[in-house]
Amino acid sequence: MNIIVTGGAGFIGANFVYYELEKHPEDRIICLDALTYAGNLETLEEAMKNPNFRFVKGDIADRDFVYNLFKEEHPDIVVNFAAESHVDRSIENPEIFLKTNIMGTQVLMDACRKYGIKRYHQVSTDEVYGDLPLDRPDLFFTEETPIHTSSPYSSSKAGADLLVLAYYRTFKLPVSITRCSNNYGPYHFPEKLIPLMISRALADEPLPVYGKGENVRDWLYVKDHCSAIDLVMRKGRVGEVYNVGGHNERTNLEVVKTILAQLGKPESLITYVTDRPGHDMRYAIDPTKIHTELGWLPETKFDDGIKATIEWYLENESWWKNILSGDYQNYFQKMYVDKGRA
Ligand code: NAD
Ligand code: DAU
């Protein structure tokens, strides 16, 4: 099969590219990525050596470009990771979130309609459900929980989800959606909580915890998210939404303290800073549907996953130090354009 993976130079998309190349070596992966600040071609260096992998630089919202790629590649499956993904950036500047996350999704689905497709899979988020109160640990997000967003980011993802379901109902486009909780693991961009805290703790810099640090996230090791998407896009029912998460709830403060303890750094590095506007209190997924229908369960417990993640950041310092120094932004130009490879 030919599979277009959009956003494959980002955190989860890149982990998914490697997951697919290993699990389904018979399939061909075409990665379409605009290489925004969050896309890093260095991450895909190993994949580039595989003859069943192709990287294409382009914007999912660029209709002519996307149509030409579909005409050339005839994809069987399109899985859409490409997005502006950082809540704090969406509070600073919402516009690009609407353009990429909603309009980009529309362009991809129009291309699917025009050229034919077996499956369009949308990678969505539990943030579309809003948040849960801290004093009701009995409550979880199910697929029936109403959409109730808080940030421009989550609103743009919810808008895209509604459009995907509308294309199923109106045009019979074979779609599916996964809504996942917070991921962590290798190649996580160091603006997000876990890699930000690891990199700052290693430099003995203050760790900025929003508010009181009592907000709760349901952490999922990225490989477990990849296995869920792989199952849903191949075997999940068309027109359905599947929640993905694994009962690994932690407060932000617990996460930060775990990182400090593992790195042997003092808790005095923790600095409480002004809270994020509209900050969601608690996310918690009920994964019953994907478990009962498809047999999916997460394999990695938080305590093991966080250890592996910290070790990865220690062993791959140059990857995140390049990002922090901005060097990676010259990487595509230097390694591909200047050498006539793209
Ligand atoms: P990321 O920010 O690390 O990567 C996004 C990738 O998309 C980058 O490579 C970027 O260059 C690319 N991109 C952005 N705009 C593009 C455009 N217009 N055209 C083509 N490519 C473009 O994001 P991530 O954390 O890997 O998240 C991937 C997807 O998973 C997103 O859709 C996000 O909403 C969703 N998600 C993320 C999490 C999480 O915890 N990170 C959890 C649930 C769902
Ligand atoms: O739940 C899924 C979502 O998880 C995805 O849809 C998003 O793309 C992804 O970015 C993530 O969103 P969050 O806002 O939960 O992730 P972030 O890493 O930005 O923040 C996690 C928690 O840590 C949140 O409660 C805010 C807090 N935080 C974050 C940063 C960056 C801090 O306290 N300090 C910080 O500096």
XYZ file of C-alpha atoms and ligand atoms in Angstrom:
422
model
C 0.000 0.000 0.000
C 0.987 3.613 -0.524
C 0.507 5.632 2.652
C 0.794 9.423 2.810
C 1.825 10.529 6.303
C 1.457 14.282 6.729
C 3.424 16.007 9.487
C 5.921 13.114 9.563
C 8.858 15.380 10.433
C 7.214 16.299 13.750
C 7.162 14.425 17.040
C 4.406 11.812 16.687
C 4.465 11.692 12.871
C 8.167 10.758 12.839
C 7.656 8.070 15.477
C 4.800 6.774 13.302
C 6.974 6.717 10.157
C 9.507 4.503 11.978
C 6.733 2.347 13.441
C 5.224 1.718 9.992
C 8.556 1.064 8.234
C 9.321 -1.609 10.834
C 5.850 -3.136 11.243
C 4.795 -3.063 7.581
C 7.990 -3.149 5.484
C 5.844 -4.049 2.441
C 4.138 -0.619 2.480
C 5.500 2.583 0.962
C 5.477 5.719 3.140
C 5.333 9.158 1.573
C 5.910 11.849 4.182
C 4.453 15.259 3.356
C 5.637 17.997 5.710
C 5.977 21.784 5.436
C 8.973 21.796 7.826
C 7.614 24.552 10.017
C 9.572 25.401 13.178
C 8.266 22.058 14.574
C 9.384 19.900 11.646
C 12.921 18.557 11.732
C 14.353 16.585 8.845
C 17.233 15.345 10.980
C 14.663 13.182 12.759
C 13.966 11.334 9.493
C 17.617 10.743 8.572
C 17.394 6.956 9.124
C 14.080 6.706 7.253
C 15.666 8.465 4.249
C 17.899 5.400 3.790
C 14.871 3.143 3.271
C 13.863 2.760 -0.416
C 10.212 2.488 0.687
C 10.299 6.003 2.133
C 9.951 9.310 0.332
C 10.026 12.804 1.848
C 8.185 15.661 0.143
C 8.283 19.229 1.447
C 4.934 20.991 1.086
C 1.944 22.592 2.772
C -1.239 20.540 3.296
C -3.239 23.722 2.705
C -1.696 24.210 -0.773
C -4.375 22.661 -3.003
C -2.407 22.479 -6.285
C 0.574 20.961 -4.555
C -1.519 18.368 -2.696
C -3.506 17.392 -5.820
C -0.284 16.909 -7.802
C 1.124 14.668 -5.091
C -2.029 12.541 -5.046
C -1.998 12.293 -8.848
C 1.603 11.077 -8.706
C 1.403 8.723 -5.705
C -2.166 7.317 -5.735
C -2.239 6.814 -1.955
C -4.375 4.038 -0.437
C -4.313 5.631 3.015
C -3.743 9.212 4.160
C -2.985 9.774 7.835
C -2.975 13.398 8.862
C -0.631 14.422 11.683
C 0.212 17.825 10.162
C -0.918 20.565 12.493
C 0.048 23.514 14.588
C 0.097 21.653 17.901
C 1.156 23.974 20.743
C -1.603 25.487 22.898
C 0.551 28.428 24.073
C 1.369 29.439 20.488
C -2.342 29.311 19.609
C -3.012 31.833 22.374
C -0.340 34.136 20.893
C -1.460 33.801 17.270
C -4.570 31.719 16.447
C -4.703 32.351 12.680
C -2.194 29.799 11.414
C -3.984 27.184 13.572
C -7.200 27.712 11.639
C -5.398 27.677 8.298
C -3.366 24.508 8.818
C -5.591 22.530 11.148
C -8.951 23.220 9.474
C -8.289 24.389 5.898
C -5.399 21.945 5.503
C -7.646 19.080 6.581
C -10.261 20.173 4.055
C -7.728 20.249 1.198
C -6.477 16.753 2.066
C -10.019 15.356 2.140
C -10.916 17.071 -1.150
C -7.878 15.385 -2.694
C -9.072 12.046 -1.249
C -12.484 12.562 -2.851
C -10.989 13.573 -6.193
C -8.437 10.789 -6.533
C -10.096 8.006 -4.477
C -8.862 6.556 -1.237
C -9.302 3.492 0.982
C -9.028 5.436 4.237
C -8.488 9.010 5.436
C -7.368 8.996 9.075
C -7.411 12.148 11.200
C -5.079 12.333 14.201
C -7.012 14.336 16.758
C -6.774 15.095 20.447
C -8.605 14.638 23.739
C -8.495 18.448 24.057
C -11.611 18.638 21.874
C -13.586 17.471 24.947
C -12.425 20.424 27.079
C -11.467 19.463 30.624
C -12.665 17.513 33.669
C -12.823 18.830 37.249
C -10.048 17.792 39.646
C -12.544 16.696 42.321
C -14.294 14.097 40.110
C -11.722 11.322 39.520
C -14.612 9.047 38.502
C -15.145 11.026 35.244
C -13.399 10.163 31.953
C -13.694 11.294 28.322
C -15.649 8.810 26.198
C -16.391 9.168 22.472
C -19.842 10.457 23.510
C -18.481 13.318 25.649
C -19.646 16.595 24.059
C -17.112 18.736 22.201
C -16.362 21.698 24.483
C -13.072 23.380 23.638
C -10.978 25.877 25.605
C -8.127 27.173 23.400
C -7.792 28.287 19.772
C -5.720 25.116 19.254
C -8.376 22.735 20.581
C -11.099 24.663 18.741
C -9.239 24.272 15.461
C -8.820 20.533 16.075
C -12.520 20.218 16.937
C -13.439 22.156 13.773
C -11.367 19.710 11.740
C -12.995 16.704 13.446
C -16.469 18.002 12.637
C -15.455 18.541 9.018
C -14.062 14.993 8.801
C -17.329 13.528 10.098
C -19.298 15.767 7.713
C -17.264 14.444 4.739
C -18.169 10.933 5.857
C -21.877 11.626 6.152
C -22.252 13.883 3.106
C -19.710 12.458 0.649
C -19.273 8.908 2.076
C -15.524 9.519 2.360
C -14.083 6.536 4.309
C -12.706 8.341 7.353
C -11.696 7.524 10.908
C -10.539 9.673 13.827
C -8.405 8.965 16.899
C -8.497 11.347 19.877
C -5.428 10.820 22.007
C -4.173 12.130 25.328
C -0.742 13.739 25.937
C 2.131 11.888 24.282
C 5.750 11.747 25.422
C 8.896 10.007 24.163
C 11.747 10.486 21.651
C 11.765 13.493 19.264
C 9.330 15.535 21.403
C 9.878 19.210 20.582
C 11.451 21.013 23.566
C 8.682 23.601 23.906
C 6.320 20.996 25.444
C 6.294 20.220 29.183
C 8.404 17.050 29.449
C 11.261 17.827 27.008
C 11.307 21.479 28.125
C 11.776 20.443 31.747
C 14.435 17.833 30.891
C 16.485 20.275 28.816
C 16.208 23.106 31.357
C 16.966 20.875 34.353
C 20.103 19.603 32.600
C 21.210 23.239 32.190
C 20.300 24.031 35.841
C 17.782 26.609 34.606
C 14.495 27.426 36.421
C 11.580 25.132 35.500
C 8.476 27.251 34.731
C 5.423 25.500 36.207
C 2.133 27.183 35.302
C -0.163 28.128 38.212
C 0.138 25.676 41.088
C 1.199 22.729 38.926
C -1.912 20.796 39.919
C -3.324 20.320 36.397
C -3.554 16.674 35.412
C -2.599 15.098 32.082
C -3.069 11.446 30.994
C 0.383 10.557 29.578
C 0.803 8.015 26.784
C 4.139 6.752 25.470
C 4.297 7.766 21.809
C 4.827 4.226 20.487
C 1.525 3.178 22.060
C -0.204 6.020 20.187
C 1.421 4.830 16.939
C 0.160 1.265 17.458
C -3.361 2.591 18.077
C -3.379 4.677 14.882
C -1.983 1.774 12.870
C -4.814 -0.470 14.096
C -7.601 2.061 13.587
C -6.561 3.139 10.080
C -6.330 -0.498 8.930
C -9.074 -2.219 10.945
C -11.197 0.432 12.651
C -14.762 1.015 11.519
C -15.288 3.746 8.924
C -16.948 6.930 10.207
C -15.955 6.174 13.811
C -14.060 8.042 16.521
C -11.726 6.110 18.874
C -10.294 7.569 22.084
C -6.675 6.626 22.831
C -5.105 6.856 26.286
C -4.004 4.696 29.114
C -4.926 5.688 32.696
C -1.525 7.265 33.347
C -2.722 10.437 35.054
C -0.159 12.668 36.758
C -0.196 16.279 37.982
C 2.315 18.538 36.247
C 4.159 18.897 39.531
C 4.479 15.110 39.879
C 5.906 14.922 36.346
C 8.422 17.702 36.978
C 9.509 16.201 40.308
C 9.966 12.770 38.691
C 12.245 14.327 36.057
C 14.279 16.200 38.678
C 14.667 13.071 40.813
C 15.847 10.984 37.880
C 18.345 13.627 36.805
C 19.568 14.137 40.377
C 18.631 17.837 40.273
C 17.153 19.866 43.188
C 13.443 20.740 43.453
C 14.537 24.327 44.127
C 14.723 24.664 40.307
C 10.888 24.670 40.216
C 9.520 28.188 39.615
C 5.810 28.904 39.672
C 4.854 31.273 36.840
C 1.642 32.964 35.651
C -0.938 30.403 34.586
C -1.856 29.670 30.946
C -5.095 31.568 30.084
C -8.038 29.152 29.926
C -5.798 26.361 31.271
C -7.569 22.957 31.152
C -7.572 21.266 34.585
C -7.669 17.541 33.881
C -7.662 15.199 30.890
C -8.472 11.501 31.341
C -9.350 9.039 28.590
C -11.687 6.060 28.734
C -10.137 3.680 26.134
C -12.873 1.001 26.396
C -14.010 1.294 22.758
C -10.609 0.790 21.100
C -9.849 -2.003 23.573
C -13.064 -3.963 23.065
C -13.323 -3.449 19.283
C -9.664 -3.695 18.273
C -7.887 -5.230 21.270
C -5.608 -2.202 21.755
C -3.966 -1.620 25.131
C -1.002 0.609 25.987
C 2.149 -1.384 26.680
C 4.272 1.223 28.486
C 3.654 2.323 32.067
C 4.468 5.968 32.826
C 7.290 5.105 35.259
C 9.048 3.023 32.574
C 8.283 5.398 29.704
C 9.578 8.485 31.479
C 12.835 6.692 32.360
C 13.302 5.646 28.722
C 12.474 9.169 27.552
C 14.967 10.850 29.877
C 17.628 8.361 28.782
C 16.835 9.176 25.139
C 17.304 12.911 25.773
C 20.599 12.226 27.556
C 21.836 10.084 24.663
C 20.614 12.459 21.934
C 21.733 15.817 23.264
C 22.770 17.055 19.843
C 19.201 16.548 18.504
C 17.582 18.928 20.987
C 20.561 21.258 21.390
C 20.462 21.876 17.616
C 16.801 22.788 17.956
C 17.372 25.118 20.869
C 20.194 26.836 18.989
C 18.055 27.117 15.846
C 20.643 25.225 13.773
C 18.154 22.626 12.579
C 16.325 25.300 10.619
C 19.301 25.457 8.244
C 19.432 21.673 7.961
C 17.089 21.216 5.004
C 18.809 23.966 3.020
C 22.264 22.593 3.756
C 21.586 18.865 3.394
C 18.975 18.825 0.661
C 18.555 22.031 -1.337
C 22.269 22.933 -1.556
C 23.113 19.336 -2.490
C 20.386 19.207 -5.124
C 18.528 16.368 -3.334
C 15.181 18.167 -3.075
P 4.417 18.639 16.106
O 4.128 20.090 16.291
O 5.593 18.028 16.784
O 4.562 18.317 14.543
C 3.716 18.844 13.575
C 4.322 18.569 12.208
O 3.407 19.069 11.220
C 5.660 19.278 11.972
O 6.564 18.394 11.349
C 5.297 20.428 11.030
O 6.370 20.812 10.177
C 4.134 19.837 10.253
N 3.243 20.859 9.697
C 2.715 21.939 10.337
N 1.977 22.661 9.491
C 1.994 22.014 8.290
C 1.391 22.245 7.025
N 0.617 23.319 6.817
N 1.609 21.380 6.024
C 2.407 20.280 6.229
N 3.018 20.026 7.391
C 2.811 20.870 8.420
O 3.070 17.895 16.518
P 2.853 16.504 17.273
O 2.939 16.722 18.721
O 3.689 15.468 16.621
O 1.313 16.239 16.915
C 0.950 15.590 15.716
C -0.562 15.503 15.626
O -1.068 14.791 16.750
C -1.267 16.862 15.655
O -2.337 16.816 14.770
C -1.749 17.006 17.091
O -2.913 17.797 17.147
C -2.044 15.562 17.440
N -1.910 15.201 18.860
C -0.780 15.502 19.554
C -0.635 15.071 20.880
C 0.610 15.359 21.669
O 0.637 15.075 22.866
N 1.666 15.898 21.084
C -1.675 14.354 21.479
C -2.838 14.074 20.735
C -2.936 14.494 19.426
O -3.877 16.226 25.317
C -3.293 16.216 24.063
C -2.538 17.513 23.813
O -1.374 17.468 24.636
C -2.167 17.696 22.354
O -3.344 17.835 21.597
C -1.269 18.934 22.164
O -0.839 19.019 20.820
C -0.064 18.767 23.060
O 0.768 19.930 22.955
C -0.499 18.575 24.516
O -1.139 19.773 25.031
P -0.842 20.330 26.513
O -1.189 21.765 26.552
O -1.430 19.427 27.540
O 0.754 20.101 26.546
P 1.971 21.020 27.097
O 3.193 20.164 27.047
O 2.010 22.353 26.439
O 1.561 21.234 28.617
C 1.338 20.134 29.491
C 0.937 20.703 30.836
O 2.079 21.378 31.411
C -0.162 21.749 30.772
O -0.992 21.617 31.913
C 0.588 23.074 30.816
C 1.798 22.753 31.663
N 3.032 23.515 31.361
C 3.443 23.536 30.068
C 4.578 24.229 29.716
C 5.059 24.279 28.282
C 3.721 24.141 32.360
O 3.356 24.101 33.558
N 4.860 24.838 32.029
C 5.315 24.927 30.750
O 6.344 25.596 30.497
